[in-house]
Short mmCIF file of C-alpha atoms in Angstrom, two decimals:
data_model
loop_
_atom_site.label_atom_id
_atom_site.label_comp_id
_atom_site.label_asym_id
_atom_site.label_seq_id
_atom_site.Cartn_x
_atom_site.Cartn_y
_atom_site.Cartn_z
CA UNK A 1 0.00 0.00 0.00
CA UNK A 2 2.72 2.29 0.61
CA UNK A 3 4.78 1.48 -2.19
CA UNK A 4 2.03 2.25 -3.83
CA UNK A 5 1.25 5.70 -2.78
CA UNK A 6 4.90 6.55 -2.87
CA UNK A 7 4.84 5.86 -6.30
CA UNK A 8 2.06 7.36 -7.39
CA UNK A 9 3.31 10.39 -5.69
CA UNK A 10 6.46 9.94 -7.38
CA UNK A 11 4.67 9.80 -10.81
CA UNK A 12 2.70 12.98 -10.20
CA UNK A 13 5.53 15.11 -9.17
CA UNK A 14 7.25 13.53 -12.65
CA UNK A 15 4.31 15.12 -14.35
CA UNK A 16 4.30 18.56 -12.63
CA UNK A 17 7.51 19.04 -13.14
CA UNK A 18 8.14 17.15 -16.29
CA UNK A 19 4.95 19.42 -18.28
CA UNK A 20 6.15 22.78 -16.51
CA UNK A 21 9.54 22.21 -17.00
CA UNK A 22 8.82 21.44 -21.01
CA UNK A 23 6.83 24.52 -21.23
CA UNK A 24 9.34 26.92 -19.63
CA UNK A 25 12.20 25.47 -22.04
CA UNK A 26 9.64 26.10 -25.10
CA UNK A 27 8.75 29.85 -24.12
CA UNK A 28 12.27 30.72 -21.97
CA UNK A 29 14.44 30.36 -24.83
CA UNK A 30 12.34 32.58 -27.43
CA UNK A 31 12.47 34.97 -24.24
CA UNK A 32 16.29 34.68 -23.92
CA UNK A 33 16.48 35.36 -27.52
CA UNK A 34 14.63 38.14 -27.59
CA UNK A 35 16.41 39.84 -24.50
CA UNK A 36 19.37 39.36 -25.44
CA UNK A 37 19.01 40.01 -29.85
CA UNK A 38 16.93 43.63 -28.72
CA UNK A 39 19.01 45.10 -26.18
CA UNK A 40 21.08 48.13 -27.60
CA UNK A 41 23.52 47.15 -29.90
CA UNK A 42 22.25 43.81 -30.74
CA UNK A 43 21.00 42.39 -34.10
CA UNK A 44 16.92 43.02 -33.71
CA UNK A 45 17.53 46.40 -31.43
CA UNK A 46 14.52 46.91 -29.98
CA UNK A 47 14.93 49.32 -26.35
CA UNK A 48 11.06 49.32 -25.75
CA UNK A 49 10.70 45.14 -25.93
CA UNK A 50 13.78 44.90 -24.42
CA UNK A 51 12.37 47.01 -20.96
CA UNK A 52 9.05 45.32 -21.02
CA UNK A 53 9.77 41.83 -21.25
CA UNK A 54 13.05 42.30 -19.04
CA UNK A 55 10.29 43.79 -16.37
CA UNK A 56 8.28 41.00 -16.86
CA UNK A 57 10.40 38.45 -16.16
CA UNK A 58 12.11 40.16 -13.32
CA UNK A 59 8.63 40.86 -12.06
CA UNK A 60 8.08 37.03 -12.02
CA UNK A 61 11.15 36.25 -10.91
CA UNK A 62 10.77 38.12 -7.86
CA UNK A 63 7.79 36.94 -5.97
CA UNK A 64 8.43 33.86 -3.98
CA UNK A 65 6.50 31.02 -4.84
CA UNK A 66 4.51 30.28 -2.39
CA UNK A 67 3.14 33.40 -2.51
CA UNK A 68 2.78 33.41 -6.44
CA UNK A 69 0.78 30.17 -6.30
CA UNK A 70 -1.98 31.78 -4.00
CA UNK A 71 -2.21 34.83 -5.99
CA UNK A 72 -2.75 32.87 -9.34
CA UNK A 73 -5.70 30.76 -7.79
CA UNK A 74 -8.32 32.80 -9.59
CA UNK A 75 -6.00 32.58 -13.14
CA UNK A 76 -4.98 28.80 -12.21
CA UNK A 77 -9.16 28.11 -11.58
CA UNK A 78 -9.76 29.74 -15.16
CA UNK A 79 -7.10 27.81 -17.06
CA UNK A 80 -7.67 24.09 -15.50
CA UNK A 81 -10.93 24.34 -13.93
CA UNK A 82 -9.81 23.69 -10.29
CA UNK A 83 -7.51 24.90 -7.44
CA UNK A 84 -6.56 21.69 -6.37
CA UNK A 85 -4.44 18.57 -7.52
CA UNK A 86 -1.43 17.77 -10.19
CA UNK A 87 -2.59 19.43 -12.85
CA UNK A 88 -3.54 23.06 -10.86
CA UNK A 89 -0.06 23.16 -9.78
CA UNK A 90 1.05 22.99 -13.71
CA UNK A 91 0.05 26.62 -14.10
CA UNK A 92 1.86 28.53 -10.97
CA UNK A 93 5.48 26.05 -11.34
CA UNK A 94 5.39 27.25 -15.00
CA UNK A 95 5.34 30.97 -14.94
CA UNK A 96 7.56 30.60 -11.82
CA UNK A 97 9.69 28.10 -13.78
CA UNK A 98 9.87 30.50 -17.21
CA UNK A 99 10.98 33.98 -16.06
CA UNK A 100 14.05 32.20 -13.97
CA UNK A 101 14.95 29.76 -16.90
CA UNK A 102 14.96 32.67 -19.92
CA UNK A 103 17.25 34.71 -17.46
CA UNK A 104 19.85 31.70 -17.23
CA UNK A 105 19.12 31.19 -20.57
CA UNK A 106 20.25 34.63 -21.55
CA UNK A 107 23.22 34.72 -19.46
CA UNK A 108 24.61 32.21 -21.96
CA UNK A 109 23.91 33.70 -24.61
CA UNK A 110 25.47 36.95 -24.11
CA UNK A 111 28.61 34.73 -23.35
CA UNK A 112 28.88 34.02 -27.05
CA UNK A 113 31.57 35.77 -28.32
CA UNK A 114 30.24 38.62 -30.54
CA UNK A 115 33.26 37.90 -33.25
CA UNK A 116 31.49 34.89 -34.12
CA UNK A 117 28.54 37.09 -34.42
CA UNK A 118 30.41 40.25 -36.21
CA UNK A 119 31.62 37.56 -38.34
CA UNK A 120 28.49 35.85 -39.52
CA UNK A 121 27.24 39.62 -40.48
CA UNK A 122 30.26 40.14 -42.57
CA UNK A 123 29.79 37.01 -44.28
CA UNK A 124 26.15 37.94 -45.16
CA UNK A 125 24.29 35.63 -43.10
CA UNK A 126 20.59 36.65 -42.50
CA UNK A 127 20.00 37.85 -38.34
CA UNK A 128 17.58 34.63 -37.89
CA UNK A 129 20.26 32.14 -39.20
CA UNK A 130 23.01 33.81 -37.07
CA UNK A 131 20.17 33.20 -34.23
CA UNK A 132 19.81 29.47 -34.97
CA UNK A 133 23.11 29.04 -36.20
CA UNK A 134 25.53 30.95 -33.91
CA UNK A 135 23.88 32.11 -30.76
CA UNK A 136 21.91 28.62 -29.79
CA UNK A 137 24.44 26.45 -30.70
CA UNK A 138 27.20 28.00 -28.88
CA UNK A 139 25.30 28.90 -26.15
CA UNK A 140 24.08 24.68 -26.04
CA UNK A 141 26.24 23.83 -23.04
CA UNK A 142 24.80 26.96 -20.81
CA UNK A 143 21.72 26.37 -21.51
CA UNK A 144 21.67 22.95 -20.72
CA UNK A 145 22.99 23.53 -17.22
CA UNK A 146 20.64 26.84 -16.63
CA UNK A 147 17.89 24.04 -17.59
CA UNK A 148 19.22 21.42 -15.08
CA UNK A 149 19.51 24.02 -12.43
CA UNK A 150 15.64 25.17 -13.61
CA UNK A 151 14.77 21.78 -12.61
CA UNK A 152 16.22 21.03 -9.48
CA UNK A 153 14.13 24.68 -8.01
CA UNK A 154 10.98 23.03 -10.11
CA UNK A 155 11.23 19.63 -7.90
CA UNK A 156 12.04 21.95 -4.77
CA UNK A 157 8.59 24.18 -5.76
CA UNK A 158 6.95 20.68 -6.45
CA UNK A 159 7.32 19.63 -2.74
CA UNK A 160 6.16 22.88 -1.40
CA UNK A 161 3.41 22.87 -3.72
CA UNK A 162 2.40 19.46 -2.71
CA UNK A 163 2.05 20.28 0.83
CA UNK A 164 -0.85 22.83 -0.01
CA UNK A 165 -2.43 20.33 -1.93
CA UNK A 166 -1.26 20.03 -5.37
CA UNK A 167 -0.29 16.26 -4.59
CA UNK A 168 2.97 14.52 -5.18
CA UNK A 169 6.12 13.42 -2.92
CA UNK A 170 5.28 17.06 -0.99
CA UNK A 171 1.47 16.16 -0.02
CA UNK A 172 2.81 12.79 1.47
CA UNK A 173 5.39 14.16 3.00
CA UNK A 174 3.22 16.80 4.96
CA UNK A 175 -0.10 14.36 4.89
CA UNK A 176 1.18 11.44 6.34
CA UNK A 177 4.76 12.69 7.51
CA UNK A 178 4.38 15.91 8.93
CA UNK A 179 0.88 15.97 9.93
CA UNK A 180 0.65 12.37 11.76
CA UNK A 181 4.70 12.64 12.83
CA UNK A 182 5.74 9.62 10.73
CA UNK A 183 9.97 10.04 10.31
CA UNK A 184 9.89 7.39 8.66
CA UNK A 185 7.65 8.50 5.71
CA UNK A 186 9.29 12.13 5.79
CA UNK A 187 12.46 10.30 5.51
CA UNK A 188 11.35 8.15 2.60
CA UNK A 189 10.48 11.33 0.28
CA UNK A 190 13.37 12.48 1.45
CA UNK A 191 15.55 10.06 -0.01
CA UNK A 192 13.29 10.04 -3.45
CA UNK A 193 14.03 13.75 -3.82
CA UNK A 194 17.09 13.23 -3.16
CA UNK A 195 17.46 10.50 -5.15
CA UNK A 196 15.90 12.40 -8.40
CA UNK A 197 17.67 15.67 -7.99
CA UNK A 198 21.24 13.58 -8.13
CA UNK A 199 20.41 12.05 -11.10
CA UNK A 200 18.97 14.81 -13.08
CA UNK A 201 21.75 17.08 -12.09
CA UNK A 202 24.24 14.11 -13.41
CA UNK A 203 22.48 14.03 -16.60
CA UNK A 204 22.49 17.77 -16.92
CA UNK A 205 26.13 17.86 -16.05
CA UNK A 206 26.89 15.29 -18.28
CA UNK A 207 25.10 16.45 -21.22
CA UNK A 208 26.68 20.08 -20.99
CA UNK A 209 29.79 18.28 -20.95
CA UNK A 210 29.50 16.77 -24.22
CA UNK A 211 27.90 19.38 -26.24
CA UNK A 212 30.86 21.48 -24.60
CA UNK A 213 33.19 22.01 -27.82
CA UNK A 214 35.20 25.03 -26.55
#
């Protein structure tokens, strides 16, 4: 019966984080781009987007999550239909998730060096190819680990969401740890956390590693 729940709540934090954490890699990269390509002086200069999205994000970015998850309930009711369960805590980890993962994001790619840039230009090359074909691919390995780290704070958010009643490895640990003082449950999730942080941020490492070609 336990190994049951356990499970389950395993699979259901996979899901949270696994859906918001796809979503903030498809929207935080086109944000990245766009921060970094219309700032002054680069290729699609653009002041005005570059202030309103960059206040956007740091707006986001800013509010702890706890408290961003209670002030989306009306938003998070009209999206999904409910307040409750796996699937309401899909909406508050992803625009938590998004904002912090297009900031790491553009970190690396201002870190491309703008030769390589300058030099695509002189050669002719279009600004959306030197996009796709400079910026990303150098910036690959940075990425990567800004989207590892992303995930480890998603699993962290995960558990505290959980223990408000989003479900998960967090609602069992608060449910049937916390709430009827069971160590030995609280250190069970323990461990799984654990467990799935170390391996996604050995797969993370390890994949930065080898797209590393500097």
């Amino acid at each position: 019966m336990w190994t049951e729940r356990l499970l389950q709540g395993a699979l259901d934090t996979l899901l949270m984080v696994g859906l918001s954490s796809l979503i903030a890699l498809l929207a935080g990269i086109p944000m990245a781009v766009i921060l970094v390509t219309s700032d002054r002086g680069g290729i699609f200069e653009a002041p005005l987007v570059n202030r309103l999205l960059g206040g956007f994000v740091n707006l986001f970015r800013s509010i702890p999550f706890l408290i961003l998850m209670v002030a989306l309930i009306p938003f998070t009711r009209w999206i999904v239909g409910t307040t409750y369960g796996v699937w309401a805590a899909v909406v508050p980890l992803t625009l938590a998730a998004t904002p912090f993962f297009a900031r790491i994001a553009e970190v690396s790619l201002r870190e491309v060096d703008h030769g390589l840039v300058e030099a695509a230009q002189a050669m002719g090359c279009r600004r959306w190819h030197i996009i796709w074909h400079v910026l990303l691919p150098e910036a690959r390995p940075g990425i990567v680990g800004g989207f590892t780290i992303t995930l480890v704070t998603m699993i962290n958010s995960s558990a505290m969401a959980g223990a408000v009643g989003a479900g998960g490895l967090g609602d069992i640990a608060y449910r049937y740890g916390y709430q009827r003082f069971d160590t030995q449950v609280m250190l069970t999730v323990i461990v799984l956390l654990v467990l799935l942080v170390a391996v996604i941020q050995l797969g993370g490492d390890r994949l930065a590693q080898r797209l590393n070609k500097r």
